[in-house]
Short mmCIF file of C-alpha atoms and ligand atoms in Angstrom, two decimals:
data_model
loop_
_atom_site.label_atom_id
_atom_site.label_comp_id
_atom_site.label_asym_id
_atom_site.label_seq_id
_atom_site.Cartn_x
_atom_site.Cartn_y
_atom_site.Cartn_z
CA MET A 1 97.73 109.34 112.15
CA PRO A 2 100.84 111.53 111.88
CA SER A 3 103.64 111.39 114.42
CA PRO A 4 102.92 113.25 117.67
CA SER A 5 106.62 113.93 118.37
CA PRO A 6 108.58 117.03 117.28
CA LYS A 7 111.57 115.16 115.76
CA ARG A 8 111.54 114.08 112.12
CA ASP A 9 109.50 110.84 112.22
CA VAL A 10 107.81 109.29 109.19
CA VAL A 11 105.09 107.20 110.82
CA SER A 12 102.46 108.37 108.32
CA ILE A 13 102.51 109.70 104.77
CA LEU A 14 100.97 112.78 106.44
CA ASP A 15 104.39 113.43 108.02
CA LEU A 16 105.65 114.07 104.47
CA ALA A 17 102.87 116.46 103.44
CA ASN A 18 105.31 119.36 102.98
CA ASP A 19 108.14 117.31 101.47
CA LEU A 20 106.64 114.72 99.16
CA GLU A 21 106.92 116.60 95.87
CA ARG A 22 110.42 117.89 96.47
CA LEU A 23 111.58 114.35 97.24
CA PHE A 24 110.97 113.19 93.65
CA PRO A 25 113.83 115.08 91.90
CA ARG A 26 116.16 113.99 94.71
CA ILE A 27 115.11 110.33 94.32
CA ARG A 28 115.84 110.69 90.58
CA GLU A 29 119.36 111.98 91.36
CA LEU A 30 120.03 109.16 93.81
CA LYS A 31 118.75 106.64 91.25
CA ASP A 32 120.99 108.04 88.49
CA GLN A 33 123.97 108.02 90.84
CA ARG A 34 123.41 104.37 91.74
CA HIS A 35 122.99 103.35 88.11
CA GLN A 36 126.23 105.18 87.25
CA ARG A 37 127.97 103.81 90.37
CA VAL A 38 128.61 107.34 91.65
CA PRO A 39 129.12 107.01 95.43
CA HIS A 40 126.91 109.03 97.79
CA ARG A 41 128.33 108.08 101.19
CA ARG A 42 127.02 111.08 103.11
CA PHE A 43 126.11 109.22 106.30
CA GLU A 44 129.46 107.63 107.15
CA GLY A 45 129.26 106.03 110.60
CA ARG A 46 125.48 106.42 111.00
CA ALA A 47 123.37 103.44 112.04
CA LEU A 48 119.76 102.36 111.46
CA ALA A 49 117.94 99.81 113.63
CA MET A 50 115.34 97.81 111.69
CA ILE A 51 112.70 96.04 113.79
CA PHE A 52 110.59 93.58 111.81
CA GLU A 53 107.55 92.00 113.51
CA LYS A 54 106.48 90.62 110.10
CA PRO A 55 108.32 89.15 107.08
CA SER A 56 109.80 91.40 104.39
CA THR A 57 111.73 91.08 101.14
CA ARG A 58 111.71 94.61 99.68
CA THR A 59 111.59 96.80 102.77
CA ARG A 60 114.40 94.96 104.51
CA SER A 61 116.67 94.78 101.47
CA SER A 62 116.07 98.34 100.33
CA PHE A 63 116.64 99.92 103.77
CA GLU A 64 119.74 97.84 104.44
CA LEU A 65 121.25 98.56 101.02
CA ALA A 66 120.26 102.22 101.25
CA MET A 67 122.18 102.60 104.51
CA THR A 68 125.20 100.79 103.05
CA ASP A 69 125.21 102.99 99.92
CA LEU A 70 124.92 106.09 102.13
CA GLY A 71 128.04 104.97 104.03
CA GLY A 72 126.18 103.84 107.13
CA HIS A 73 125.08 100.57 108.65
CA ALA A 74 121.73 98.83 109.27
CA VAL A 75 121.01 96.18 111.90
CA TYR A 76 118.09 93.73 111.50
CA LEU A 77 116.22 93.07 114.74
CA SER A 78 113.45 90.52 115.14
CA PRO A 79 111.23 90.78 118.24
CA LYS A 80 111.43 86.98 118.55
CA GLU A 81 115.14 87.33 119.22
CA MET A 82 114.86 90.58 121.20
CA GLN A 83 113.83 91.09 124.81
CA LEU A 84 110.76 92.84 123.31
CA GLY A 85 109.49 89.32 122.62
CA ARG A 86 109.93 88.44 126.32
CA GLY A 87 107.99 91.41 127.62
CA GLU A 88 110.47 94.31 127.66
CA THR A 89 108.31 97.34 126.91
CA ILE A 90 108.34 99.37 123.71
CA ALA A 91 109.16 102.45 125.78
CA ASP A 92 112.26 100.86 127.34
CA THR A 93 113.35 99.41 123.99
CA ALA A 94 112.97 102.85 122.42
CA ARG A 95 115.10 104.52 125.09
CA VAL A 96 117.89 101.94 124.73
CA LEU A 97 117.95 101.91 120.92
CA SER A 98 118.04 105.72 120.98
CA ARG A 99 121.42 105.48 122.75
CA TYR A 100 122.96 103.32 119.97
CA TYR A 101 121.38 104.31 116.68
CA ASP A 102 120.58 107.39 114.59
CA ALA A 103 117.13 106.20 113.45
CA ILE A 104 114.75 103.24 113.74
CA MET A 105 112.75 101.64 110.95
CA TYR A 106 109.84 99.64 112.38
CA ARG A 107 107.49 97.11 110.72
CA ALA A 108 104.72 96.57 113.25
CA PHE A 109 101.43 94.77 113.61
CA ARG A 110 99.79 97.67 115.47
CA HIS A 111 99.89 101.37 114.60
CA GLU A 112 99.59 102.11 118.34
CA ASP A 113 102.96 100.41 118.83
CA MET A 114 104.43 102.52 116.02
CA LEU A 115 103.22 105.68 117.77
CA ALA A 116 104.55 104.43 121.11
CA LEU A 117 107.98 103.73 119.64
CA ALA A 118 108.02 107.21 118.07
CA LYS A 119 106.90 108.77 121.34
CA TRP A 120 109.61 107.14 123.47
CA SER A 121 112.50 107.33 120.97
CA SER A 122 114.67 110.40 120.92
CA ILE A 123 115.72 109.47 117.35
CA PRO A 124 113.52 109.47 114.22
CA VAL A 125 111.18 106.51 113.62
CA ILE A 126 110.25 105.43 110.09
CA ASN A 127 107.14 103.31 109.48
CA GLY A 128 108.11 100.26 107.41
CA LEU A 129 104.43 99.14 107.38
CA ASP A 130 101.82 98.62 110.06
CA ASP A 131 98.09 97.88 110.08
CA VAL A 132 97.19 101.47 109.17
CA GLU A 133 99.88 102.73 106.77
CA HIS A 134 102.78 101.91 104.45
CA PRO A 135 104.20 105.38 103.71
CA CYS A 136 107.62 104.35 102.32
CA GLN A 137 105.94 102.15 99.72
CA VAL A 138 103.80 105.05 98.58
CA VAL A 139 106.76 107.43 98.23
CA ALA A 140 108.29 104.89 95.81
CA ASP A 141 104.96 104.40 94.01
CA LEU A 142 104.30 108.10 93.50
CA PHE A 143 107.90 108.56 92.36
CA THR A 144 107.32 105.75 89.82
CA LEU A 145 104.35 107.70 88.44
CA TRP A 146 106.28 110.98 88.50
CA GLU A 147 109.00 109.30 86.38
CA ARG A 148 106.51 107.75 83.96
CA TRP A 149 104.49 110.92 83.52
CA GLY A 150 107.39 113.35 83.20
CA GLY A 151 106.81 114.97 86.58
CA ARG A 152 103.19 115.92 85.81
CA PHE A 153 100.30 114.58 87.90
CA LYS A 154 97.63 117.11 86.91
CA GLY A 155 94.64 115.50 85.19
CA ARG A 156 95.91 111.93 85.71
CA GLN A 157 93.69 109.32 87.34
CA LEU A 158 95.04 106.61 89.64
CA THR A 159 92.54 103.89 90.55
CA TYR A 160 93.10 101.44 93.39
CA ILE A 161 91.16 98.17 93.15
CA GLY A 162 90.75 95.88 96.18
CA ASP A 163 91.08 96.03 99.95
CA ALA A 164 90.98 99.31 101.90
CA ASN A 165 94.15 98.34 103.75
CA ASN A 166 97.38 100.02 104.92
CA VAL A 167 98.59 100.53 101.33
CA LEU A 168 95.30 102.10 100.21
CA ASN A 169 95.33 104.48 103.21
CA SER A 170 98.81 105.83 102.45
CA LEU A 171 98.17 105.80 98.70
CA MET A 172 94.90 107.72 98.86
CA LEU A 173 96.45 110.38 101.11
CA GLY A 174 99.69 110.58 99.10
CA ALA A 175 97.93 110.72 95.73
CA ALA A 176 95.67 113.52 96.95
CA MET A 177 98.70 115.42 98.31
CA VAL A 178 100.32 115.51 94.87
CA GLY A 179 97.06 116.38 93.04
CA LEU A 180 96.24 113.10 91.32
CA ASN A 181 92.59 112.26 90.71
CA PHE A 182 92.15 109.20 92.92
CA VAL A 183 89.50 106.48 92.80
CA ALA A 184 89.21 103.61 95.29
CA ALA A 185 87.12 100.64 94.11
CA THR A 186 86.43 98.27 97.00
CA PRO A 187 83.68 95.79 97.98
CA PRO A 188 81.01 97.49 100.16
CA ALA A 189 82.23 95.67 103.31
CA TYR A 190 85.85 96.78 102.79
CA LYS A 191 85.42 100.50 102.11
CA PRO A 192 88.08 103.10 102.89
CA LYS A 193 87.97 104.58 106.41
CA PRO A 194 85.98 107.85 106.56
CA TRP A 195 88.91 109.74 108.18
CA VAL A 196 91.20 108.76 105.29
CA VAL A 197 88.67 109.85 102.66
CA LYS A 198 87.99 113.12 104.49
CA ARG A 199 91.66 113.95 104.87
CA ALA A 200 92.37 113.03 101.23
CA GLU A 201 89.44 115.18 100.08
CA SER A 202 90.86 118.20 101.86
CA PHE A 203 94.24 117.74 100.11
CA ALA A 204 92.45 117.26 96.79
CA LEU A 205 90.40 120.42 97.30
CA ALA A 206 93.60 122.44 97.77
CA LYS A 207 95.10 120.87 94.62
CA GLY A 208 91.99 121.10 92.43
CA SER A 209 91.84 117.31 92.05
CA THR A 210 89.24 114.70 93.08
CA VAL A 211 88.83 111.68 95.36
CA ARG A 212 86.10 109.12 94.65
CA THR A 213 85.08 105.85 96.27
CA VAL A 214 83.11 103.28 94.27
CA THR A 215 82.10 99.65 94.75
CA SER A 216 82.37 98.59 91.10
CA PRO A 217 85.88 97.74 89.81
CA GLU A 218 84.68 98.36 86.24
CA ASP A 219 83.52 101.89 87.14
CA GLY A 220 86.80 102.56 88.91
CA ALA A 221 88.93 101.31 86.03
CA THR A 222 87.13 103.23 83.30
CA GLY A 223 89.29 106.03 81.95
CA ALA A 224 92.09 105.52 84.51
CA ASP A 225 95.76 106.20 83.71
CA ALA A 226 96.98 103.56 86.17
CA LEU A 227 95.37 100.68 88.08
CA TYR A 228 96.87 99.68 91.44
CA THR A 229 96.12 96.58 93.47
CA ASP A 230 97.39 94.88 96.62
CA VAL A 231 96.75 91.57 98.38
CA TRP A 232 93.26 90.71 99.64
CA VAL A 233 94.62 89.17 102.84
CA SER A 234 97.24 91.38 104.47
CA MET A 235 99.70 90.17 107.09
CA GLY A 236 97.67 89.96 110.29
CA ASP A 237 94.32 89.36 108.48
CA GLU A 238 94.90 85.62 107.92
CA ALA A 239 92.00 84.57 110.19
CA GLU A 240 89.58 86.30 107.78
CA GLU A 241 90.98 84.63 104.67
CA LYS A 242 87.87 82.67 103.69
CA GLN A 243 85.40 85.56 103.86
CA ARG A 244 87.87 87.93 102.24
CA LEU A 245 88.50 85.69 99.23
CA ALA A 246 84.73 85.50 98.73
CA ALA A 247 84.21 89.27 99.09
CA PHE A 248 86.98 90.23 96.65
CA LYS A 249 85.84 87.94 93.80
CA GLY A 250 85.40 90.24 90.79
CA PHE A 251 88.06 92.69 92.00
CA GLN A 252 90.92 91.00 90.14
CA LEU A 253 93.29 93.22 88.15
CA ASN A 254 93.21 91.34 84.85
CA ALA A 255 93.52 92.17 81.15
CA ALA A 256 89.77 92.82 80.83
CA LEU A 257 89.85 95.40 83.63
CA LEU A 258 93.01 97.02 82.24
CA ALA A 259 91.26 97.28 78.85
CA ARG A 260 88.69 99.62 80.45
CA ALA A 261 91.44 102.06 81.40
CA LYS A 262 93.14 104.50 78.96
CA PRO A 263 95.04 102.82 76.07
CA ASP A 264 98.46 103.64 77.60
CA ALA A 265 97.43 102.79 81.17
CA PHE A 266 99.47 100.33 83.24
CA ALA A 267 99.13 98.13 86.30
CA MET A 268 100.78 98.66 89.69
CA HIS A 269 101.32 96.35 92.68
CA ASP A 270 103.44 96.90 95.79
CA LEU A 271 104.26 93.14 96.04
CA PRO A 272 104.29 90.39 97.20
CA ALA A 273 101.51 89.39 94.77
CA HIS A 274 99.19 86.44 94.95
CA ARG A 275 99.13 85.57 91.27
CA GLY A 276 95.72 84.35 90.16
CA LEU A 277 93.93 86.17 93.01
CA GLU A 278 94.21 89.99 93.03
CA ILE A 279 96.25 90.06 89.80
CA THR A 280 96.80 87.71 86.86
CA ASP A 281 100.07 86.30 85.47
CA GLU A 282 99.15 87.92 82.17
CA VAL A 283 99.15 91.41 83.68
CA MET A 284 102.20 90.87 85.89
CA ASP A 285 104.30 89.37 83.11
CA GLY A 286 103.03 91.68 80.37
CA ASN A 287 104.40 95.07 79.37
CA LYS A 288 101.51 97.19 80.62
CA GLN A 289 102.82 97.33 84.17
CA VAL A 290 105.43 99.22 86.25
CA ILE A 291 105.58 96.68 89.08
CA TRP A 292 109.33 95.98 88.93
CA ASP A 293 110.08 99.72 88.71
CA GLN A 294 108.03 100.20 91.89
CA ALA A 295 110.11 97.53 93.63
CA GLU A 296 113.43 99.00 92.45
CA ASN A 297 112.35 102.50 93.38
CA ARG A 298 111.94 101.44 97.01
CA LEU A 299 115.74 101.53 97.26
CA HIS A 300 116.10 105.05 95.85
CA ALA A 301 113.08 106.38 97.77
CA GLN A 302 114.36 104.92 101.05
CA LYS A 303 117.57 106.93 100.64
CA ALA A 304 115.68 110.19 100.17
CA ILE A 305 113.58 109.41 103.26
CA LEU A 306 116.73 108.59 105.27
CA GLU A 307 118.30 111.87 104.13
CA LEU A 308 115.23 113.74 105.33
CA VAL A 309 115.25 112.23 108.82
CA LEU A 310 119.04 112.03 109.32
CA SER A 311 119.97 115.49 108.05
N1 CP B 401 106.07 95.94 99.36
C1 CP B 401 106.70 95.58 100.50
O1 CP B 401 106.73 96.29 101.50
O2 CP B 401 107.33 94.38 100.40
P1 CP B 401 107.98 93.56 101.60
O3 CP B 401 106.87 93.05 102.48
O4 CP B 401 108.72 92.44 100.92
O5 CP B 401 108.90 94.46 102.37
N1 NVA B 402 98.84 95.10 102.56
C1 NVA B 402 99.98 94.20 102.58
C2 NVA B 402 101.20 94.90 102.09
C3 NVA B 402 102.44 94.05 102.03
C4 NVA B 402 103.66 94.81 101.61
C5 NVA B 402 100.18 93.68 104.00
O1 NVA B 402 100.06 94.47 104.94
O2 NVA B 402 100.45 92.49 104.15
#
């Protein structure tokens, strides 16, 4: 669900519908500048609050470093150590943080809380993952494909294998927005939400591309240009671990599945990975993958997103 507020929030990939494609050349510039150690301190004195209800390696590091490189400052806030954890409301927290900071990045359990924070903040709110979406991850992922495929998405097929979770939701919508042919291969009990498929189909229609959902990983992988997977048990789903591990058997991204894709196809994963479950060591450590590029590109993509909301 996109942000209901008029300021520049990124609570959903849908909030980037008009900006996604023009972000890619800018991310490339920011990446080149960092590799060449060319400073880009355009947000001197600006500050980002980062609220993390769940653990993070990539999102925390990339947002904090992005703010530092841009000349600003990021502050890590954990609800356990905030008054939020003792019952102060999201609305009151939002009003207070809006008096100190220029933007808030929030990793939440519940999308409703993300929307509430966006509603009550007078500064932009960026979704750093919740139970419905992970838009910043998908900006970095699509940029990774844009780089690999020389800026051309037309005619390419991206297949996601696994759980219809937050990453799949943002990925299906984002892929359709840029005109990729998208396939989601999930077990029947873990199918993509109808509203996500419907929304993605309408983007695909406008772009002349396709969106398909299948329940066979082999079908999904056949002829794909890239295969993407994510964990079978997301943060917050731990109570369902046993039934999930049983349901996702056969949905592993391994060398046999990759062999069904195009000869130059590669594997993708947003990380952290559970090696031996949704993906094998062989695929992760082989050279038919762009997983470490995806992780690096979080840093460069975060900067472009910060530029969008802070400018
Ligand atoms: N991919 C991702 O968001 O990683 P973290 O949970 O480490 O931030
Ligand atoms: N779907 C995973 C993504 C982790 C970055 C989760 O929500 O735990």
